[in-house]
Amino acid sequence: DAGITQSPRHKVTETGTPVTLRCHQTENHRYMYWYRQDPGHGLRLIHYSYGVKDTDKGEVSDGYSVSRSKTEDFLLTLESATSSQTSVYFCAISESAGVSGNTIYFGEGSWLTVV
Amino acid sequence: SQQGEEDPQALSIQEGENATMNCSYKTSINNLQWYRQNSGRGLVHLILIRSNEREKHSGRLRVTLDTSKKSSSLLITASRAADTASYFCATDGKTDKLIFGTGTRLQVFP
């Protein structure tokens, strides 16, 4: 299994509070991604990073911010959590860009409930 | 949205039967990949097919790609109960990110 650790794995938080999810990798892969998974929508890309301090938006980036200060860590922040952000969040990594055909490796997911 | 769609959304079969699921996507691609997700777990890569390939095999998996129709199919032959999972296609859209489809839930009964 790829060395990807997500934390926390489960969290319940109240509407309006900030939340940070952490993804840590030990593979030294350049690309890191945050996806959310919801019934009926499959996986949707939130943000991704192609290097330290290099990030870009995905399909559903509103309400989320990210930071990558080290190769191994990619943080996803919900500045003010809303009930619509209740979801399962997956971190993923890859050696190079999607267009190169590299495999993406996934973490085990973080279950977030906003009440 | 660039997101692809899998069809059917859900599929139930008996062990030993073949399972076929389809993926349609919207933009030009360099590669298309298929992933599997067991309940409550992360996704795991199954197979990649490049845009200049029409068919690819890996064990009991057979993938086809028709770029003119922007579609792909995944065939699992001689299904086993352990194949029960959700299956997703993912396309690159000639960009540096992978966009996943909505998935097919496969249930294989013993």
PDB file of C-alpha atoms in Angstrom:
ATOM      1  CA  ASP A   1       0.000   0.000   0.000  1.00  0.00           C
ATOM      2  CA  ALA A   2       1.130   3.527  -0.796  1.00  0.00           C
ATOM      3  CA  GLY A   3       2.248   5.433   2.282  1.00  0.00           C
ATOM      4  CA  ILE A   4      -0.653   7.854   2.652  1.00  0.00           C
ATOM      5  CA  THR A   5      -2.059   8.822   6.017  1.00  0.00           C
ATOM      6  CA  GLN A   6      -5.152  10.946   6.451  1.00  0.00           C
ATOM      7  CA  SER A   7      -6.103  12.597   9.728  1.00  0.00           C
ATOM      8  CA  PRO A   8      -8.498  12.753  11.344  1.00  0.00           C
ATOM      9  CA  ARG A   9     -10.262   9.687   9.993  1.00  0.00           C
ATOM     10  CA  HIS A  10     -13.591  10.688  11.509  1.00  0.00           C
ATOM     11  CA  LYS A  11     -14.785  14.077  12.691  1.00  0.00           C
ATOM     12  CA  VAL A  12     -18.058  15.660  13.726  1.00  0.00           C
ATOM     13  CA  THR A  13     -18.095  19.431  13.773  1.00  0.00           C
ATOM     14  CA  GLU A  14     -20.599  22.237  14.072  1.00  0.00           C
ATOM     15  CA  THR A  15     -21.729  24.541  11.304  1.00  0.00           C
ATOM     16  CA  GLY A  16     -19.556  27.625  11.037  1.00  0.00           C
ATOM     17  CA  THR A  17     -16.437  26.156  12.635  1.00  0.00           C
ATOM     18  CA  PRO A  18     -13.143  25.821  10.757  1.00  0.00           C
ATOM     19  CA  VAL A  19     -11.896  22.329   9.963  1.00  0.00           C
ATOM     20  CA  THR A  20      -8.535  21.150   8.672  1.00  0.00           C
ATOM     21  CA  LEU A  21      -7.895  17.737   7.193  1.00  0.00           C
ATOM     22  CA  ARG A  22      -4.324  16.555   6.819  1.00  0.00           C
ATOM     23  CA  CYS A  23      -2.781  14.262   4.263  1.00  0.00           C
ATOM     24  CA  HIS A  24       0.720  12.934   4.809  1.00  0.00           C
ATOM     25  CA  GLN A  25       2.661  10.864   2.255  1.00  0.00           C
ATOM     26  CA  THR A  26       5.945   9.005   2.494  1.00  0.00           C
ATOM     27  CA  GLU A  27       6.329   8.327  -1.255  1.00  0.00           C
ATOM     28  CA  ASN A  28       7.852  11.696  -2.273  1.00  0.00           C
ATOM     29  CA  HIS A  29       5.242  12.006  -5.044  1.00  0.00           C
ATOM     30  CA  ARG A  30       4.967  15.391  -6.692  1.00  0.00           C
ATOM     31  CA  TYR A  31       1.184  15.501  -7.145  1.00  0.00           C
ATOM     32  CA  MET A  32      -1.349  15.462  -4.314  1.00  0.00           C
ATOM     33  CA  TYR A  33      -5.126  15.700  -4.576  1.00  0.00           C
ATOM     34  CA  TRP A  34      -8.196  16.171  -2.429  1.00  0.00           C
ATOM     35  CA  TYR A  35     -11.434  14.565  -3.596  1.00  0.00           C
ATOM     36  CA  ARG A  36     -14.821  14.382  -1.964  1.00  0.00           C
ATOM     37  CA  GLN A  37     -17.182  11.467  -2.442  1.00  0.00           C
ATOM     38  CA  ASP A  38     -20.937  11.794  -2.191  1.00  0.00           C
ATOM     39  CA  PRO A  39     -23.743   9.414  -3.189  1.00  0.00           C
ATOM     40  CA  GLY A  40     -24.812  10.008  -6.765  1.00  0.00           C
ATOM     41  CA  HIS A  41     -21.816  12.199  -7.540  1.00  0.00           C
ATOM     42  CA  GLY A  42     -18.942   9.771  -7.376  1.00  0.00           C
ATOM     43  CA  LEU A  43     -15.602  11.431  -6.681  1.00  0.00           C
ATOM     44  CA  ARG A  44     -15.162  15.109  -7.363  1.00  0.00           C
ATOM     45  CA  LEU A  45     -11.843  16.935  -7.333  1.00  0.00           C
ATOM     46  CA  ILE A  46     -11.625  19.799  -4.833  1.00  0.00           C
ATOM     47  CA  HIS A  47      -8.043  21.023  -5.164  1.00  0.00           C
ATOM     48  CA  TYR A  48      -4.738  19.565  -6.195  1.00  0.00           C
ATOM     49  CA  SER A  49      -1.059  20.388  -5.860  1.00  0.00           C
ATOM     50  CA  TYR A  50       1.734  19.902  -8.372  1.00  0.00           C
ATOM     51  CA  GLY A  51       4.553  20.904  -6.057  1.00  0.00           C
ATOM     52  CA  VAL A  52       5.389  22.719  -2.842  1.00  0.00           C
ATOM     53  CA  LYS A  53       3.320  25.903  -2.703  1.00  0.00           C
ATOM     54  CA  ASP A  54       1.836  25.096  -6.159  1.00  0.00           C
ATOM     55  CA  THR A  55      -1.889  24.416  -6.053  1.00  0.00           C
ATOM     56  CA  ASP A  56      -4.872  24.693  -8.363  1.00  0.00           C
ATOM     57  CA  LYS A  57      -8.635  24.388  -8.167  1.00  0.00           C
ATOM     58  CA  GLY A  58     -10.695  21.382  -9.089  1.00  0.00           C
ATOM     59  CA  GLU A  59     -14.377  20.992  -9.902  1.00  0.00           C
ATOM     60  CA  VAL A  60     -15.799  21.865  -6.481  1.00  0.00           C
ATOM     61  CA  SER A  61     -13.346  24.252  -4.816  1.00  0.00           C
ATOM     62  CA  ASP A  62     -15.772  26.815  -3.374  1.00  0.00           C
ATOM     63  CA  GLY A  63     -15.601  26.883   0.430  1.00  0.00           C
ATOM     64  CA  TYR A  64     -12.267  25.053   0.544  1.00  0.00           C
ATOM     65  CA  SER A  65      -8.649  26.158   0.674  1.00  0.00           C
ATOM     66  CA  VAL A  66      -5.439  24.134   0.598  1.00  0.00           C
ATOM     67  CA  SER A  67      -1.811  24.529   1.492  1.00  0.00           C
ATOM     68  CA  ARG A  68       1.329  22.574   0.782  1.00  0.00           C
ATOM     69  CA  SER A  69       4.409  23.812   2.596  1.00  0.00           C
ATOM     70  CA  LYS A  70       6.273  20.486   2.386  1.00  0.00           C
ATOM     71  CA  THR A  71       6.330  17.753  -0.232  1.00  0.00           C
ATOM     72  CA  GLU A  72       4.832  15.246   2.181  1.00  0.00           C
ATOM     73  CA  ASP A  73       1.914  17.271   3.574  1.00  0.00           C
ATOM     74  CA  PHE A  74      -1.221  18.608   1.903  1.00  0.00           C
ATOM     75  CA  LEU A  75      -3.808  20.330   4.067  1.00  0.00           C
ATOM     76  CA  LEU A  76      -7.458  20.894   3.210  1.00  0.00           C
ATOM     77  CA  THR A  77      -9.252  23.626   5.174  1.00  0.00           C
ATOM     78  CA  LEU A  78     -12.939  24.341   5.411  1.00  0.00           C
ATOM     79  CA  GLU A  79     -12.921  27.943   6.611  1.00  0.00           C
ATOM     80  CA  SER A  80     -16.505  27.832   7.892  1.00  0.00           C
ATOM     81  CA  ALA A  81     -18.027  24.389   7.640  1.00  0.00           C
ATOM     82  CA  THR A  82     -21.540  23.962   6.222  1.00  0.00           C
ATOM     83  CA  SER A  83     -23.843  20.948   6.200  1.00  0.00           C
ATOM     84  CA  SER A  84     -23.306  20.600   2.440  1.00  0.00           C
ATOM     85  CA  GLN A  85     -19.666  19.799   3.189  1.00  0.00           C
ATOM     86  CA  THR A  86     -20.635  16.631   5.045  1.00  0.00           C
ATOM     87  CA  SER A  87     -18.847  14.041   2.966  1.00  0.00           C
ATOM     88  CA  VAL A  88     -16.046  11.526   2.747  1.00  0.00           C
ATOM     89  CA  TYR A  89     -12.772  13.189   1.795  1.00  0.00           C
ATOM     90  CA  PHE A  90     -10.029  11.293   0.034  1.00  0.00           C
ATOM     91  CA  CYS A  91      -6.448  12.346  -0.370  1.00  0.00           C
ATOM     92  CA  ALA A  92      -4.542  10.914  -3.325  1.00  0.00           C
ATOM     93  CA  ILE A  93      -1.016  11.114  -4.720  1.00  0.00           C
ATOM     94  CA  SER A  94       0.727  10.476  -8.029  1.00  0.00           C
ATOM     95  CA  GLU A  95       4.256  10.754  -9.339  1.00  0.00           C
ATOM     96  CA  SER A  96       3.302  12.950 -12.272  1.00  0.00           C
ATOM     97  CA  ALA A  97       0.361  14.526 -14.049  1.00  0.00           C
ATOM     98  CA  GLY A  98      -2.797  12.739 -15.088  1.00  0.00           C
ATOM     99  CA  VAL A  99      -2.014  13.295 -18.740  1.00  0.00           C
ATOM    100  CA  SER A 100       1.124  11.179 -18.273  1.00  0.00           C
ATOM    101  CA  GLY A 101      -0.958   8.172 -17.385  1.00  0.00           C
ATOM    102  CA  ASN A 102       0.402   7.689 -13.899  1.00  0.00           C
ATOM    103  CA  THR A 103      -1.554   5.737 -11.320  1.00  0.00           C
ATOM    104  CA  ILE A 104      -3.186   7.680  -8.511  1.00  0.00           C
ATOM    105  CA  TYR A 105      -2.901   6.155  -5.040  1.00  0.00           C
ATOM    106  CA  PHE A 106      -5.615   6.867  -2.507  1.00  0.00           C
ATOM    107  CA  GLY A 107      -5.695   7.238   1.231  1.00  0.00           C
ATOM    108  CA  GLU A 108      -8.330   5.536   3.343  1.00  0.00           C
ATOM    109  CA  GLY A 109     -10.613   8.552   3.610  1.00  0.00           C
ATOM    110  CA  SER A 110     -11.772  11.039   6.235  1.00  0.00           C
ATOM    111  CA  TRP A 111     -15.431  10.993   7.228  1.00  0.00           C
ATOM    112  CA  LEU A 112     -16.625  14.513   8.049  1.00  0.00           C
ATOM    113  CA  THR A 113     -20.056  15.292   9.466  1.00  0.00           C
ATOM    114  CA  VAL A 114     -21.154  18.908   9.850  1.00  0.00           C
ATOM    115  CA  VAL A 115     -24.107  19.318  12.214  1.00  0.00           C
TER     116      VAL A 115
ATOM    117  CA  SER B   1     -18.623  19.458 -15.747  1.00  0.00           C
ATOM    118  CA  GLN B   2     -15.962  17.207 -17.162  1.00  0.00           C
ATOM    119  CA  GLN B   3     -17.127  14.312 -15.023  1.00  0.00           C
ATOM    120  CA  GLY B   4     -17.815  11.046 -16.780  1.00  0.00           C
ATOM    121  CA  GLU B   5     -20.672   8.692 -16.134  1.00  0.00           C
ATOM    122  CA  GLU B   6     -20.751   4.961 -15.603  1.00  0.00           C
ATOM    123  CA  ASP B   7     -23.588   2.781 -16.711  1.00  0.00           C
ATOM    124  CA  PRO B   8     -25.304   0.962 -15.143  1.00  0.00           C
ATOM    125  CA  GLN B   9     -25.317   2.624 -11.741  1.00  0.00           C
ATOM    126  CA  ALA B  10     -25.775  -0.787 -10.125  1.00  0.00           C
ATOM    127  CA  LEU B  11     -25.346  -4.364 -11.336  1.00  0.00           C
ATOM    128  CA  SER B  12     -26.175  -7.653  -9.614  1.00  0.00           C
ATOM    129  CA  ILE B  13     -24.974 -10.998 -10.975  1.00  0.00           C
ATOM    130  CA  GLN B  14     -24.229 -14.547  -9.863  1.00  0.00           C
ATOM    131  CA  GLU B  15     -20.731 -15.915  -9.370  1.00  0.00           C
ATOM    132  CA  GLY B  16     -19.303 -17.202 -12.628  1.00  0.00           C
ATOM    133  CA  GLU B  17     -21.163 -14.709 -14.785  1.00  0.00           C
ATOM    134  CA  ASN B  18     -19.498 -11.870 -16.658  1.00  0.00           C
ATOM    135  CA  ALA B  19     -19.959  -8.261 -15.571  1.00  0.00           C
ATOM    136  CA  THR B  20     -19.838  -5.407 -18.049  1.00  0.00           C
ATOM    137  CA  MET B  21     -19.861  -1.754 -17.087  1.00  0.00           C
ATOM    138  CA  ASN B  22     -19.579   1.256 -19.339  1.00  0.00           C
ATOM    139  CA  CYS B  23     -18.072   4.696 -19.021  1.00  0.00           C
ATOM    140  CA  SER B  24     -18.821   7.779 -21.084  1.00  0.00           C
ATOM    141  CA  TYR B  25     -16.741  10.932 -20.901  1.00  0.00           C
ATOM    142  CA  LYS B  26     -16.943  14.393 -22.379  1.00  0.00           C
ATOM    143  CA  THR B  27     -13.530  15.671 -23.462  1.00  0.00           C
ATOM    144  CA  SER B  28     -10.554  14.410 -25.446  1.00  0.00           C
ATOM    145  CA  ILE B  29      -8.169  12.272 -23.437  1.00  0.00           C
ATOM    146  CA  ASN B  30      -4.673  10.844 -23.420  1.00  0.00           C
ATOM    147  CA  ASN B  31      -5.526   8.009 -21.040  1.00  0.00           C
ATOM    148  CA  LEU B  32      -8.459   6.365 -19.338  1.00  0.00           C
ATOM    149  CA  GLN B  33      -8.114   4.390 -16.142  1.00  0.00           C
ATOM    150  CA  TRP B  34     -10.392   2.090 -14.162  1.00  0.00           C
ATOM    151  CA  TYR B  35     -10.387   1.937 -10.377  1.00  0.00           C
ATOM    152  CA  ARG B  36     -12.087  -0.270  -7.836  1.00  0.00           C
ATOM    153  CA  GLN B  37     -13.389   0.704  -4.391  1.00  0.00           C
ATOM    154  CA  ASN B  38     -14.336  -1.738  -1.693  1.00  0.00           C
ATOM    155  CA  SER B  39     -16.910  -0.486   0.776  1.00  0.00           C
ATOM    156  CA  GLY B  40     -15.431   2.028   3.204  1.00  0.00           C
ATOM    157  CA  ARG B  41     -11.999   2.028   1.575  1.00  0.00           C
ATOM    158  CA  GLY B  42      -9.986   4.141  -0.826  1.00  0.00           C
ATOM    159  CA  LEU B  43      -9.844   3.490  -4.562  1.00  0.00           C
ATOM    160  CA  VAL B  44      -7.353   1.074  -6.067  1.00  0.00           C
ATOM    161  CA  HIS B  45      -6.026   1.233  -9.626  1.00  0.00           C
ATOM    162  CA  LEU B  46      -7.019  -1.645 -11.924  1.00  0.00           C
ATOM    163  CA  ILE B  47      -5.942  -0.876 -15.462  1.00  0.00           C
ATOM    164  CA  LEU B  48      -4.963   1.962 -17.809  1.00  0.00           C
ATOM    165  CA  ILE B  49      -5.681   2.242 -21.511  1.00  0.00           C
ATOM    166  CA  ARG B  50      -4.114   4.894 -23.719  1.00  0.00           C
ATOM    167  CA  SER B  51      -6.033   6.825 -26.372  1.00  0.00           C
ATOM    168  CA  ASN B  52      -4.221   5.024 -29.189  1.00  0.00           C
ATOM    169  CA  GLU B  53      -5.233   1.598 -27.822  1.00  0.00           C
ATOM    170  CA  ARG B  54      -8.561  -0.082 -28.496  1.00  0.00           C
ATOM    171  CA  GLU B  55      -8.414  -3.012 -26.101  1.00  0.00           C
ATOM    172  CA  LYS B  56      -6.371  -4.143 -23.142  1.00  0.00           C
ATOM    173  CA  HIS B  57      -6.374  -7.218 -20.933  1.00  0.00           C
ATOM    174  CA  SER B  58      -5.225  -7.858 -17.393  1.00  0.00           C
ATOM    175  CA  GLY B  59      -6.103 -11.219 -15.866  1.00  0.00           C
ATOM    176  CA  ARG B  60      -9.907 -11.433 -15.822  1.00  0.00           C
ATOM    177  CA  LEU B  61     -10.264  -7.799 -16.847  1.00  0.00           C
ATOM    178  CA  ARG B  62     -10.819  -6.607 -20.382  1.00  0.00           C
ATOM    179  CA  VAL B  63     -11.049  -2.910 -21.186  1.00  0.00           C
ATOM    180  CA  THR B  64     -12.082  -1.391 -24.496  1.00  0.00           C
ATOM    181  CA  LEU B  65     -11.868   2.214 -25.590  1.00  0.00           C
ATOM    182  CA  ASP B  66     -13.723   3.982 -28.395  1.00  0.00           C
ATOM    183  CA  THR B  67     -12.436   7.547 -28.606  1.00  0.00           C
ATOM    184  CA  SER B  68     -14.828   8.427 -31.428  1.00  0.00           C
ATOM    185  CA  LYS B  69     -17.755   7.710 -29.097  1.00  0.00           C
ATOM    186  CA  LYS B  70     -15.919   8.904 -25.989  1.00  0.00           C
ATOM    187  CA  SER B  71     -16.704   5.659 -24.229  1.00  0.00           C
ATOM    188  CA  SER B  72     -15.007   2.724 -22.549  1.00  0.00           C
ATOM    189  CA  SER B  73     -16.154  -0.588 -21.150  1.00  0.00           C
ATOM    190  CA  LEU B  74     -14.790  -2.811 -18.402  1.00  0.00           C
ATOM    191  CA  LEU B  75     -15.532  -6.525 -18.591  1.00  0.00           C
ATOM    192  CA  ILE B  76     -14.887  -8.779 -15.621  1.00  0.00           C
ATOM    193  CA  THR B  77     -15.056 -12.418 -16.661  1.00  0.00           C
ATOM    194  CA  ALA B  78     -16.049 -15.311 -14.393  1.00  0.00           C
ATOM    195  CA  SER B  79     -17.010 -12.980 -11.536  1.00  0.00           C
ATOM    196  CA  ARG B  80     -16.365 -13.935  -7.928  1.00  0.00           C
ATOM    197  CA  ALA B  81     -18.033 -12.758  -4.735  1.00  0.00           C
ATOM    198  CA  ALA B  82     -14.767 -10.942  -3.956  1.00  0.00           C
ATOM    199  CA  ASP B  83     -15.327  -8.747  -7.026  1.00  0.00           C
ATOM    200  CA  THR B  84     -18.191  -7.044  -5.173  1.00  0.00           C
ATOM    201  CA  ALA B  85     -17.196  -3.372  -5.135  1.00  0.00           C
ATOM    202  CA  SER B  86     -17.759  -0.057  -6.884  1.00  0.00           C
ATOM    203  CA  TYR B  87     -15.917   0.573 -10.125  1.00  0.00           C
ATOM    204  CA  PHE B  88     -14.943   3.975 -11.462  1.00  0.00           C
ATOM    205  CA  CYS B  89     -13.454   5.242 -14.682  1.00  0.00           C
ATOM    206  CA  ALA B  90     -11.128   8.225 -14.641  1.00  0.00           C
ATOM    207  CA  THR B  91     -10.009  10.442 -17.499  1.00  0.00           C
ATOM    208  CA  ASP B  92      -7.278  13.045 -17.799  1.00  0.00           C
ATOM    209  CA  GLY B  93      -8.951  15.401 -20.280  1.00  0.00           C
ATOM    210  CA  LYS B  94      -5.414  16.072 -21.531  1.00  0.00           C
ATOM    211  CA  THR B  95      -4.770  17.944 -18.271  1.00  0.00           C
ATOM    212  CA  ASP B  96      -2.669  17.258 -15.202  1.00  0.00           C
ATOM    213  CA  LYS B  97      -5.575  15.955 -13.129  1.00  0.00           C
ATOM    214  CA  LEU B  98      -7.802  12.885 -13.153  1.00  0.00           C
ATOM    215  CA  ILE B  99     -11.571  13.308 -13.176  1.00  0.00           C
ATOM    216  CA  PHE B 100     -13.628  10.378 -11.971  1.00  0.00           C
ATOM    217  CA  GLY B 101     -17.026   9.180 -13.057  1.00  0.00           C
ATOM    218  CA  THR B 102     -20.002   8.448 -10.855  1.00  0.00           C
ATOM    219  CA  GLY B 103     -19.271   4.731 -10.516  1.00  0.00           C
ATOM    220  CA  THR B 104     -20.991   1.363 -10.953  1.00  0.00           C
ATOM    221  CA  ARG B 105     -21.844  -0.704  -7.857  1.00  0.00           C
ATOM    222  CA  LEU B 106     -21.294  -4.377  -8.604  1.00  0.00           C
ATOM    223  CA  GLN B 107     -22.796  -7.065  -6.382  1.00  0.00           C
ATOM    224  CA  VAL B 108     -21.735 -10.654  -7.065  1.00  0.00           C
ATOM    225  CA  PHE B 109     -23.836 -13.278  -5.273  1.00  0.00           C
ATOM    226  CA  PRO B 110     -22.268 -16.622  -4.309  1.00  0.00           C
TER     227      PRO B 110
END
